[in-house]
Coordinates of N, CA and C and ligand atoms in Angstrom, one line a residue:
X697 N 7.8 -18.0 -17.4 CA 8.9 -16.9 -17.5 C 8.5 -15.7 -16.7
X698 N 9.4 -15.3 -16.0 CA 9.4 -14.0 -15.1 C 10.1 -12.9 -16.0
X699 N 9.2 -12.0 -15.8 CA 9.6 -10.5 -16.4 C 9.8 -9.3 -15.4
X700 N 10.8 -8.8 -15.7 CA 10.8 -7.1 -14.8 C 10.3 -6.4 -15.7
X701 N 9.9 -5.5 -15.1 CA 9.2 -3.8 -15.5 C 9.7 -3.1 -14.8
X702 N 11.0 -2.5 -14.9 CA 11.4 -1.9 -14.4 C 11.3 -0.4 -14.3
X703 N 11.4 0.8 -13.8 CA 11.0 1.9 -14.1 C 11.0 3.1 -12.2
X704 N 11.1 4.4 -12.9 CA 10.8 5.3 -11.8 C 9.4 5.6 -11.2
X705 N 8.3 4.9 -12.6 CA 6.9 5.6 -12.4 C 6.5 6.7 -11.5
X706 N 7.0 8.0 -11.9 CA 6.8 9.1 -11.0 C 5.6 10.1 -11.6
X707 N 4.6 9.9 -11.5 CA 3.5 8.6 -11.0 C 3.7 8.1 -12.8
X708 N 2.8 6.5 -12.3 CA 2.2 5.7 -13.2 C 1.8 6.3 -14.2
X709 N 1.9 6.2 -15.5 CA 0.5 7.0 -16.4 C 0.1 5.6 -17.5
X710 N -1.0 6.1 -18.4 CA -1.7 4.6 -19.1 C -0.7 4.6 -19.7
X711 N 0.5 5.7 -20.3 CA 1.5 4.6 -21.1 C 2.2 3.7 -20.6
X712 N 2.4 3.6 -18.9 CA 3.1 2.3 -18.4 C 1.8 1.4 -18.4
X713 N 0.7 2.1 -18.1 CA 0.0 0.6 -17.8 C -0.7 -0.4 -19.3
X714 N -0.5 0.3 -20.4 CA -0.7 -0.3 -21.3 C 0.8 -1.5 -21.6
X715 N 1.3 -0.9 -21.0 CA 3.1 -2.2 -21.1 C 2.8 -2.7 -20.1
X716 N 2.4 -2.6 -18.7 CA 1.7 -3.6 -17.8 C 0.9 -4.4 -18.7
X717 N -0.1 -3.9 -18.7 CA -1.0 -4.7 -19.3 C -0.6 -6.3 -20.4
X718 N -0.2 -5.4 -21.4 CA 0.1 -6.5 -22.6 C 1.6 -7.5 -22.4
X719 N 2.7 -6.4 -21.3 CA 3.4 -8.2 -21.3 C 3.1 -9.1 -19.9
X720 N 2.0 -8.1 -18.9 CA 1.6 -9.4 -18.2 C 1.0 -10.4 -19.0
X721 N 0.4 -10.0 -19.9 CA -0.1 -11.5 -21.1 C 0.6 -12.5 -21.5
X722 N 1.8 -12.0 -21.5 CA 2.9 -13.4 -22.2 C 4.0 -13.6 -21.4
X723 N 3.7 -13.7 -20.0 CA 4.6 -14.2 -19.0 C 3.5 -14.7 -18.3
X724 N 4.5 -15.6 -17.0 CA 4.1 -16.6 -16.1 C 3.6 -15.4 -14.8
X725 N 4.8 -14.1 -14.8 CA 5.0 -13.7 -13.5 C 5.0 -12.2 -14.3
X726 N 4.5 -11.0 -13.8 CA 5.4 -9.9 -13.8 C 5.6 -9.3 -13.0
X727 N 6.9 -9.0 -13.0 CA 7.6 -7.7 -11.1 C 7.9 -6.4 -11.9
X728 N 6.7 -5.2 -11.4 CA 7.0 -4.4 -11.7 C 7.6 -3.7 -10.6
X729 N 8.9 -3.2 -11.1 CA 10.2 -2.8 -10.2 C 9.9 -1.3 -9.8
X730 N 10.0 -0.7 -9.0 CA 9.8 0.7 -8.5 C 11.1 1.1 -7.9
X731 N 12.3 1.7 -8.9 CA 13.0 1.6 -8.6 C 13.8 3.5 -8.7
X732 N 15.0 3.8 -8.3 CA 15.3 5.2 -7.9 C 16.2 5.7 -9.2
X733 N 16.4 6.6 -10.2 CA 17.4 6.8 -11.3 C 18.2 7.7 -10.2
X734 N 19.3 7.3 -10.2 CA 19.5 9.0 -9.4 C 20.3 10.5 -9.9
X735 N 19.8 10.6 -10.8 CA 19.9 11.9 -11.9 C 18.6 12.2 -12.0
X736 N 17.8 11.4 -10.9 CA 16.2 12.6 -11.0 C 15.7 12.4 -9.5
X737 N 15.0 13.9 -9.4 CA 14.3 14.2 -8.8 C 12.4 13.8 -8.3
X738 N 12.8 13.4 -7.8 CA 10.9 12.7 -7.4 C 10.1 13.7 -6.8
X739 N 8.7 13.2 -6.8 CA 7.6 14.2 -6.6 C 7.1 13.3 -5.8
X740 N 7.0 11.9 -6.1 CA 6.2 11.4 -5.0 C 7.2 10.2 -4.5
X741 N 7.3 10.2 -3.4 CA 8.4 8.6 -2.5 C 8.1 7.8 -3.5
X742 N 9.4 7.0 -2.6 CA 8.7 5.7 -3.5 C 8.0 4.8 -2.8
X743 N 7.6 4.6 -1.5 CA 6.1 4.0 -1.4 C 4.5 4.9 -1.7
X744 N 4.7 6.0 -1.9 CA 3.5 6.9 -3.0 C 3.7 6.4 -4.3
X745 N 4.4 6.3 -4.8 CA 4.8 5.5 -6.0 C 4.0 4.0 -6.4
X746 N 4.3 3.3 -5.4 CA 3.9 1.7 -5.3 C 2.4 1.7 -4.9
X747 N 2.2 2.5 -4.2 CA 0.6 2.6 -3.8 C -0.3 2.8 -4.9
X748 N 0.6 4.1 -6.2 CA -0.2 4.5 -6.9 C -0.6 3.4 -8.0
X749 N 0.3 2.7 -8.4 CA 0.6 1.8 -9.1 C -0.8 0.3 -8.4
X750 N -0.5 0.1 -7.4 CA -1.1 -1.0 -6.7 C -3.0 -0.4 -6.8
X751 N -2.9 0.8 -6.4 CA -4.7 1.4 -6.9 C -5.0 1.2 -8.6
X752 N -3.9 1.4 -8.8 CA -4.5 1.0 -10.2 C -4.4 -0.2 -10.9
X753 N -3.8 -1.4 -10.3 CA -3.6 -2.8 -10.9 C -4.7 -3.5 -9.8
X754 N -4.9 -2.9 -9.0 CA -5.8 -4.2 -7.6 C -5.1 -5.2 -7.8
X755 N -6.0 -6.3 -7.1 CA -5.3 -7.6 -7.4 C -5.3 -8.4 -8.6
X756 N -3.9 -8.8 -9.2 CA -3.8 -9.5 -10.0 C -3.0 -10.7 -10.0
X757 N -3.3 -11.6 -10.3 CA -2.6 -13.1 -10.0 C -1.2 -12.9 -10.9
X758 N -0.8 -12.6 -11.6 CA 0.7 -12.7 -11.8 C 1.2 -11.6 -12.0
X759 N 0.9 -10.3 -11.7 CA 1.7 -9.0 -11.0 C 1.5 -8.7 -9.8
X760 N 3.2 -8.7 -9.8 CA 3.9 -7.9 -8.3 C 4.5 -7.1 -8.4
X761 N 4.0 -6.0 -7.5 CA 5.2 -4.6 -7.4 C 5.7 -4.2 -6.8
X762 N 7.2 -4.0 -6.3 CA 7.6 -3.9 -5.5 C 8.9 -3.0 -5.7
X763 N 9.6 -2.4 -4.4 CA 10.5 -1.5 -4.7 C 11.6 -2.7 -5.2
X764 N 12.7 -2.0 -5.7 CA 14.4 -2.0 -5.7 C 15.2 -0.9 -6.0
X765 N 16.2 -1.5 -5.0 CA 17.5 -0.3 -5.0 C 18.8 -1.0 -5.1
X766 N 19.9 -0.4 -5.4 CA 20.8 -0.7 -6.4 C 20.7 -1.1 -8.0
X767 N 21.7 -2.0 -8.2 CA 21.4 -2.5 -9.8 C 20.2 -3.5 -9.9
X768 N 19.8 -3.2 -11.4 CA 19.0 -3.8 -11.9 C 19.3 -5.3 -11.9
X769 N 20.6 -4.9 -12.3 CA 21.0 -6.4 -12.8 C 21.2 -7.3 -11.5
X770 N 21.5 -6.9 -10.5 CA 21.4 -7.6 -9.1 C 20.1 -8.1 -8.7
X771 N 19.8 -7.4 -8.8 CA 17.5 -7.3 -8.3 C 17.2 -8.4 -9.1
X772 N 17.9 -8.4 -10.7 CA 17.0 -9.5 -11.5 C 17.8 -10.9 -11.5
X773 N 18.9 -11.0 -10.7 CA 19.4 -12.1 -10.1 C 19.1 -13.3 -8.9
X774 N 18.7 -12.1 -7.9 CA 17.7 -11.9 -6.9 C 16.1 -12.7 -7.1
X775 N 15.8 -12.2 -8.1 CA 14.6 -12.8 -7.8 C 14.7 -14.0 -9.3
X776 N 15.5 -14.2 -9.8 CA 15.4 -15.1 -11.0 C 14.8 -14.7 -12.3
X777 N 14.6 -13.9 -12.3 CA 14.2 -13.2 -13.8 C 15.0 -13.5 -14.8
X778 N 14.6 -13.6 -16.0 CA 15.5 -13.5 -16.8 C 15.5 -13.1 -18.1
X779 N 14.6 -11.8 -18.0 CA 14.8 -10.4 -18.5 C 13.8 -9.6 -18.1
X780 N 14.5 -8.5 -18.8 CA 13.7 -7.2 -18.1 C 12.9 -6.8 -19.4
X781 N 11.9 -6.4 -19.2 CA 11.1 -5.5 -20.5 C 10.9 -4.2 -20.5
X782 N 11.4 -3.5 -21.3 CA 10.8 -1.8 -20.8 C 9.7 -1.0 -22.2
X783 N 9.7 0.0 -22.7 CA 8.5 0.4 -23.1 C 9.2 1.1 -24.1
X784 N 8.9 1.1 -25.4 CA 9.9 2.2 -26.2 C 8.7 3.3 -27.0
X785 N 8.7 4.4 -27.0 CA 7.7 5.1 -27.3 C 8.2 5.6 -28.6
X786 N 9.8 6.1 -28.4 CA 9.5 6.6 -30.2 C 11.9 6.5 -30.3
X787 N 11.9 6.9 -31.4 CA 13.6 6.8 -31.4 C 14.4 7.5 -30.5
X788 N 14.0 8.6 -30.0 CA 14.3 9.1 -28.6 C 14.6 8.7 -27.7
X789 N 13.8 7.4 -27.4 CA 14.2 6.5 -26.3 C 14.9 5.8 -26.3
X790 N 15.4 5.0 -27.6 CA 16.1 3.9 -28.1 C 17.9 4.6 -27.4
X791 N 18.2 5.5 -28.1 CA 19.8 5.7 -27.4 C 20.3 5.1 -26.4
X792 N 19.4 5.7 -25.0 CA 19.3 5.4 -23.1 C 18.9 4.3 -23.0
X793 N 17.9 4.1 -23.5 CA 17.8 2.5 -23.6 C 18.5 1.2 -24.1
X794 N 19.4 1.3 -25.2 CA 20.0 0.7 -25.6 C 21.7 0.4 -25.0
X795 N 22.0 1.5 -24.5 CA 23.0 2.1 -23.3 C 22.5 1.3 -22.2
X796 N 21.1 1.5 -21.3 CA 21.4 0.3 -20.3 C 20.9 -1.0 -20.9
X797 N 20.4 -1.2 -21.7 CA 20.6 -2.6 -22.2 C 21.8 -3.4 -21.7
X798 N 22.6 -2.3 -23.0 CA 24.5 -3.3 -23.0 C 24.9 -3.3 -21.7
X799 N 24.9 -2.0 -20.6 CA 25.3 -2.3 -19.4 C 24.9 -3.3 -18.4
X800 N 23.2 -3.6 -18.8 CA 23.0 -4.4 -18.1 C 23.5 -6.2 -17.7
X801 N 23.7 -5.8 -19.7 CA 24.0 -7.1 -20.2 C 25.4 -8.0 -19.4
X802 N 26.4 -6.2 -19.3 CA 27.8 -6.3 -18.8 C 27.6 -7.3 -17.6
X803 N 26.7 -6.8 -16.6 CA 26.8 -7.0 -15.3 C 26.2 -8.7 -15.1
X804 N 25.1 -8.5 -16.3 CA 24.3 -9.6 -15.7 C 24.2 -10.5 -17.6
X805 N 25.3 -11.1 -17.9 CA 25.6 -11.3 -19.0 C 23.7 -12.7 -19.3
X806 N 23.6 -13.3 -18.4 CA 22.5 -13.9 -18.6 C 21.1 -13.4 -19.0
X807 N 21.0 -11.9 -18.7 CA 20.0 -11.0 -18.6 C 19.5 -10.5 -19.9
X808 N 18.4 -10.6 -20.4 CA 17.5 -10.4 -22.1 C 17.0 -8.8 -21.2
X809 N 17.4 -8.2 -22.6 CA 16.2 -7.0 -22.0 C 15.8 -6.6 -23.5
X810 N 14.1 -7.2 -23.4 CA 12.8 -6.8 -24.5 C 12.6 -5.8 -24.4
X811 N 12.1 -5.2 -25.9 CA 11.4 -4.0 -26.1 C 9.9 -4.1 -26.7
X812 N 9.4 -3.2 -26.3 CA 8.0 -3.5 -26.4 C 7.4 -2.1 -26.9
X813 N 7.0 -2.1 -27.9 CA 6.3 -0.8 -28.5 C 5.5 -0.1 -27.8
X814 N 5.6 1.1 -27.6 CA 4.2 1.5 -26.9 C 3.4 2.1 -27.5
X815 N 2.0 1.6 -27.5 CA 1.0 1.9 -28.5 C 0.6 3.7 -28.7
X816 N 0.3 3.6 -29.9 CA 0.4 5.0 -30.7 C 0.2 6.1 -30.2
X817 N -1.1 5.6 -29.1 CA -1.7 7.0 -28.3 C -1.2 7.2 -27.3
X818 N -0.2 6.4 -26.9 CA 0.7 7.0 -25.6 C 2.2 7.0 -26.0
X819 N 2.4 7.6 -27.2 CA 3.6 7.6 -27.2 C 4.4 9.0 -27.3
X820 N 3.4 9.8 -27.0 CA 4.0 11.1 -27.0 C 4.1 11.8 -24.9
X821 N 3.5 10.5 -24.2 CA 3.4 10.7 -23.0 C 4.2 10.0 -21.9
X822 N 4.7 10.8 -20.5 CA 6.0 10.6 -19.9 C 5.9 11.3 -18.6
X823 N 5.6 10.6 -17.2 CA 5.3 11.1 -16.1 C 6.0 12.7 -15.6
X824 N 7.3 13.2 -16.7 CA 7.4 14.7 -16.5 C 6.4 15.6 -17.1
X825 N 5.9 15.2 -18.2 CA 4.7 16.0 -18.9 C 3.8 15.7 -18.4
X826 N 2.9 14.9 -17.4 CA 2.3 14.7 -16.5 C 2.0 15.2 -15.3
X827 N 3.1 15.9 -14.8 CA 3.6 16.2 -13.7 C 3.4 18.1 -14.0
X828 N 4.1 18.3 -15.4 CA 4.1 19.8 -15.7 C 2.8 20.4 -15.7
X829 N 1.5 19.8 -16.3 CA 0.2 20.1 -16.7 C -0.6 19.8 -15.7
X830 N -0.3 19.1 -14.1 CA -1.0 19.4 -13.5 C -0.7 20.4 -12.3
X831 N 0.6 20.6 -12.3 CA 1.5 21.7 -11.6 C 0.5 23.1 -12.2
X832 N 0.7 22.8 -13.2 CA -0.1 24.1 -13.5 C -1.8 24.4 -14.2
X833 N -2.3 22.8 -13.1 CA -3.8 23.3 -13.5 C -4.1 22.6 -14.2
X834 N -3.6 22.0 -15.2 CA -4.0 21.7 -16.8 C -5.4 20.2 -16.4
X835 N -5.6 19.6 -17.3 CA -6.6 18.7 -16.7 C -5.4 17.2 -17.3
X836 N -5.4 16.4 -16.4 CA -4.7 15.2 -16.7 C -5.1 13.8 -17.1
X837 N -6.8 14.3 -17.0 CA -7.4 13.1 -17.4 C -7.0 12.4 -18.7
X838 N -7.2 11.3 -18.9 CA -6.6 10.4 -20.3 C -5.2 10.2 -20.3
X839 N -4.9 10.7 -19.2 CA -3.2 10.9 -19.5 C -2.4 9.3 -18.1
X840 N -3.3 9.5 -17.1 CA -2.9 8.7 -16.1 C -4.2 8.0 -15.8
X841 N -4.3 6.6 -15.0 CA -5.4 5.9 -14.5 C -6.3 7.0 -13.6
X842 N -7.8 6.5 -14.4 CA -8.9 7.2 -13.5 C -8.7 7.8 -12.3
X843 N -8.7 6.3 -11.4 CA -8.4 5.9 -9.9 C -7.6 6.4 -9.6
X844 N -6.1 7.2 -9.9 CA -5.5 8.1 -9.3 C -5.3 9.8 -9.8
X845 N -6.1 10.0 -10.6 CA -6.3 11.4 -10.9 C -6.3 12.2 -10.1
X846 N -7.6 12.2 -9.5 CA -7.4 13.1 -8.4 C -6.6 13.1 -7.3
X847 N -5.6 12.0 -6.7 CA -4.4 12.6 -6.1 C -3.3 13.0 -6.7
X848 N -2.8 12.4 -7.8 CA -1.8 13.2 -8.6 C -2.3 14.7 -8.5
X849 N -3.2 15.0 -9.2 CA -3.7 16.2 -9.6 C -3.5 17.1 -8.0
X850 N -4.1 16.6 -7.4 CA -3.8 17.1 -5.6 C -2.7 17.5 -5.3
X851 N -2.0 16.3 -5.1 CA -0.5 16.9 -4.8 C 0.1 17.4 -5.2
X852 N 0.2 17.9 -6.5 CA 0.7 18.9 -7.6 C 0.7 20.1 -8.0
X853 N -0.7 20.0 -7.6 CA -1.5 21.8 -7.6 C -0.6 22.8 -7.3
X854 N -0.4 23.4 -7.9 CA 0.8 24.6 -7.7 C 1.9 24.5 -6.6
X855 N 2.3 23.6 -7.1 CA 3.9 23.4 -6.8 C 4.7 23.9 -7.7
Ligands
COA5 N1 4.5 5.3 -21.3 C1 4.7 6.5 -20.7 N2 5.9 7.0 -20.3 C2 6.9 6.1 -20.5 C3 6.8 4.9 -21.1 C4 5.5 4.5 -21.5 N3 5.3 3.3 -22.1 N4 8.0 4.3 -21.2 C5 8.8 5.2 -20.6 N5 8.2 6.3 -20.2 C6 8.8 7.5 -19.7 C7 8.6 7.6 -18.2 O1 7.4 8.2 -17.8 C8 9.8 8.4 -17.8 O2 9.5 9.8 -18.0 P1 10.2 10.9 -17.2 O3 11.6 10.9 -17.6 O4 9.4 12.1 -17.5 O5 10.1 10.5 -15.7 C9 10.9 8.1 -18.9 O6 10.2 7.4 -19.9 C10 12.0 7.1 -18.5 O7 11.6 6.5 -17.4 P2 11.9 5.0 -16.8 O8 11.7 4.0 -17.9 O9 11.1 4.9 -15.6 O10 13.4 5.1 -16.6 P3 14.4 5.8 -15.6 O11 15.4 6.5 -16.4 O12 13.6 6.7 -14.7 O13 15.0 4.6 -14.8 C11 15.3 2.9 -13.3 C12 14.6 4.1 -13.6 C13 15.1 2.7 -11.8 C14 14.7 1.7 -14.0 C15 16.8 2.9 -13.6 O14 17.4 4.2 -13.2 C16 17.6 1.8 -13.1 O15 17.6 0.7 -13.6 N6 18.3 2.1 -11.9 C17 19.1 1.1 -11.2 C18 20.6 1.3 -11.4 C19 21.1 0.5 -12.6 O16 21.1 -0.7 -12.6 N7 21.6 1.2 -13.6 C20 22.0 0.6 -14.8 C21 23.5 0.4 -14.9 S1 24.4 1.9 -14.7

């Protein structure tokens, strides 16, 4: 079974990589998608994006990450997938989420999209609060992979 992970990761933090982690476990394949919302603003491209993401997965035999643009539902036709998984942290997310669910469903009526809990200690955490606390100094460790700390933290520095 092929899974998407779909998402903006602007940057990565452990709460995507803990949903990396645990449904690369119960798939054949995972494509984690680096893809554009466009009702937001980015801080890093999106090949800074993919790179950040790739420093912190190295090599792994059934994750790939790679950009997409346009629909989801196209992308996951495209490569054969046949569903997407995303991360649910608490009821707040369920509304947006549940909204492109059905949309996706519309487009790509074949298309399963899983939810997957995200574990307790990352569920109050979201690459904009990530972004805020190092803009202004804060320390970000525990919050995002080791291995990219100190460039998040870099590029952010009083912006
Ligand atoms: N741990 C930490 N943070 C998490 C998380 C987790 N497990 N799960 C979600 N989040 C956070 C993200 O950090 C992000 O935070 P931010 O808003 O501060 O940046 C937020 O939840 C939501 O991010 P994400 O899941 O990446 O969704 P998104 O709204 O940025 O969507 C796309 C990005 C590319 C997946 C989406 O826009 C898309 O599918 N676009 C294609 C167009 C399309 O097909 N649209 C649907 C039909 S209209």
């Amino acid at each position: 079974m092929v899974l998407i992970y779909p998402g903006s990761f602007d940057p990565i933090t452990n709460g995507h990589l803990d949903i990396i982690e645990r449904a690369s476990a119960i798939c054949d394949k995972l494509i984690v998608a680096v893809g554009n919302n466009e009702r937001k603003k980015y801080e890093f491209s999106t090949s800074e994006r993919i790179k950040l993401i790739r420093l912190t997965l190295g090599d792994r035999d059934n994750i790939e990450v790679t950009e997409f643009s346009g629909l989801l539902a196209d992308f996951a036709r495209k490569t054969g997938a046949k569903a997407v998984i995303k991360g649910l942290r608490a009821v707040s997310d369920f509304e947006y989420e549940f909204q492109m669910a059905l949309l996706n469903k519309s487009l790509e009526p074949s298309l399963e999209t899983l939810f997957m809990m995200t574990s307790v200690n990352y569920s109050y955490l979201s690459s904009s609060a990530v972004k805020e606390i190092a803009r202004n100094g804060g320390n970000i460790e525990g919050l995002v992979p080791d291995c990219i700390k100190d460039i998040v933290a870099a590029k952010l520095a009083h912006r």
